[in-house]
Short mmCIF file of C-alpha atoms in Angstrom, two decimals:
data_model
loop_
_atom_site.label_atom_id
_atom_site.label_comp_id
_atom_site.label_asym_id
_atom_site.label_seq_id
_atom_site.Cartn_x
_atom_site.Cartn_y
_atom_site.Cartn_z
CA MET A 296 16.67 -1.58 -91.40
CA ASN A 297 15.21 1.15 -89.23
CA LEU A 298 14.17 0.98 -85.58
CA GLY A 299 10.49 0.42 -86.34
CA ASP A 300 11.21 -2.46 -88.71
CA LYS A 301 13.50 -4.08 -86.14
CA ILE A 302 10.94 -3.79 -83.35
CA THR A 303 8.24 -5.28 -85.57
CA MET A 304 10.45 -8.12 -86.80
CA LEU A 305 11.76 -9.02 -83.34
CA ARG A 306 8.34 -8.73 -81.70
CA LYS A 307 6.84 -11.11 -84.26
CA GLN A 308 9.76 -13.54 -83.86
CA LYS A 309 8.95 -13.66 -80.14
CA ASN A 310 5.22 -14.11 -80.93
CA LEU A 311 4.35 -10.95 -79.02
CA SER A 312 1.51 -8.61 -79.85
CA GLN A 313 2.02 -4.87 -79.58
CA GLY A 314 0.01 -5.07 -76.36
CA ASP A 315 2.25 -7.81 -74.97
CA LEU A 316 5.37 -5.78 -75.68
CA ALA A 317 3.74 -2.69 -74.22
CA ASP A 318 2.88 -4.55 -70.99
CA LYS A 319 6.40 -5.90 -70.66
CA THR A 320 8.08 -2.54 -71.32
CA GLY A 321 5.68 -0.40 -69.31
CA VAL A 322 4.61 1.79 -72.24
CA SER A 323 1.27 2.02 -74.02
CA ARG A 324 0.31 -0.15 -76.98
CA ASP A 325 -0.17 3.09 -78.89
CA ALA A 326 3.47 4.03 -78.21
CA ILE A 327 4.67 0.64 -79.51
CA GLY A 328 2.69 1.24 -82.69
CA LYS A 329 4.27 4.67 -83.07
CA TYR A 330 7.76 3.21 -82.53
CA GLU A 331 7.06 0.60 -85.20
CA ARG A 332 5.84 3.26 -87.63
CA ASN A 333 8.86 5.45 -86.78
CA ASP A 334 6.52 8.25 -85.73
CA ILE A 335 8.37 8.66 -82.41
CA MET A 336 11.58 7.40 -80.84
CA PRO A 337 11.64 5.67 -77.45
CA THR A 338 13.60 7.18 -74.61
CA ALA A 339 16.89 5.48 -73.81
CA ASP A 340 15.49 3.61 -70.81
CA LYS A 341 12.45 2.38 -72.76
CA ALA A 342 14.65 1.33 -75.68
CA LYS A 343 16.90 -0.59 -73.27
CA ARG A 344 13.90 -2.38 -71.74
CA MET A 345 12.62 -3.23 -75.22
CA ALA A 346 16.02 -4.55 -76.31
CA ASP A 347 16.21 -6.74 -73.20
CA ILE A 348 12.71 -8.13 -73.75
CA LEU A 349 13.38 -8.73 -77.45
CA GLY A 350 16.70 -10.44 -76.63
CA VAL A 351 18.99 -8.11 -78.55
CA SER A 352 21.59 -5.54 -77.65
CA LEU A 353 20.59 -1.90 -77.40
CA ASP A 354 23.25 -1.15 -79.99
CA PHE A 355 21.66 -3.54 -82.50
CA LEU A 356 18.17 -2.20 -81.86
CA MET A 357 19.08 1.47 -82.19
CA SER A 358 21.61 1.33 -85.03
CA ASP A 359 20.33 2.26 -88.48
CA ALA A 360 22.67 -0.17 -90.17
CA SER A 361 21.64 -3.74 -90.75
CA LYS A 362 25.04 -5.33 -91.18
CA GLU A 363 25.19 -9.04 -91.78
CA ASP A 364 28.03 -9.31 -89.29
CA ASP A 365 25.96 -7.83 -86.47
CA ILE A 366 25.11 -10.35 -83.79
CA MET A 367 21.59 -9.56 -82.72
CA ASP A 368 21.11 -12.48 -80.32
CA LYS A 369 22.40 -11.44 -76.89
CA ASP A 370 23.01 -15.04 -75.82
CA MET A 371 25.12 -15.68 -78.93
CA LEU A 372 27.04 -12.46 -78.35
CA TYR A 373 27.78 -13.52 -74.77
CA ARG A 374 29.02 -16.92 -75.95
CA MET A 375 31.28 -15.35 -78.56
CA GLN A 376 32.73 -13.00 -75.96
CA GLU A 377 33.44 -15.94 -73.67
CA VAL A 378 35.05 -17.94 -76.48
CA GLN A 379 37.35 -15.00 -77.23
CA LYS A 380 38.76 -15.31 -73.69
CA LEU A 381 39.83 -18.93 -74.19
CA PRO A 382 43.33 -20.06 -75.12
CA ASP A 383 43.94 -20.31 -78.87
CA SER A 384 44.03 -24.12 -78.81
CA GLU A 385 40.54 -24.23 -77.27
CA LYS A 386 39.22 -21.60 -79.69
CA ASP A 387 40.50 -23.74 -82.58
CA LYS A 388 38.55 -26.74 -81.27
CA ILE A 389 35.36 -24.74 -80.90
CA ASN A 390 35.76 -23.18 -84.35
CA SER A 391 36.25 -26.65 -85.89
CA ILE A 392 33.04 -27.89 -84.28
CA ILE A 393 31.09 -24.82 -85.40
CA ASP A 394 32.47 -25.05 -88.93
CA ALA A 395 31.52 -28.73 -89.16
CA PHE A 396 28.03 -28.06 -87.87
CA ILE A 397 27.48 -25.20 -90.34
CA ARG A 398 28.82 -27.30 -93.23
CA ASP A 399 26.58 -30.26 -92.32
CA THR A 400 23.52 -28.05 -91.90
CA LYS A 401 24.07 -26.38 -95.27
CA ALA A 402 24.51 -29.79 -96.93
CA LYS A 403 21.26 -31.04 -95.37
CA GLN A 404 19.45 -27.91 -96.54
CA ALA A 405 20.87 -28.25 -100.05
CA PHE A 406 19.70 -31.85 -100.29
CA ARG A 407 16.53 -31.24 -98.27
CA ILE A 408 17.46 -33.79 -95.65
CA SER A 409 15.92 -33.35 -92.21
#
């Protein structure tokens, strides 16, 4: 996924118009459109502001790769970094809870239970 596709996807997920994103980043709406079409690349400082507003890391936003193991949510990335600092016994507890939640959610989705 390229930069323009990521900006468009993330902007729409946040229910922002190009004008909204432009206002928040301090660039023109025309520039946002050009970023989304990959006509131009933002400067580093504008890309950083955009990443912050869109709630992703600058690395995720600017990388060409779209790896499934990338964590695009900055809050989730922060939590994972904090979990890594915990003692192994505490990490095991957290992992068990996460695994159970994922398993239960997948089961509900499979059986269409809300």
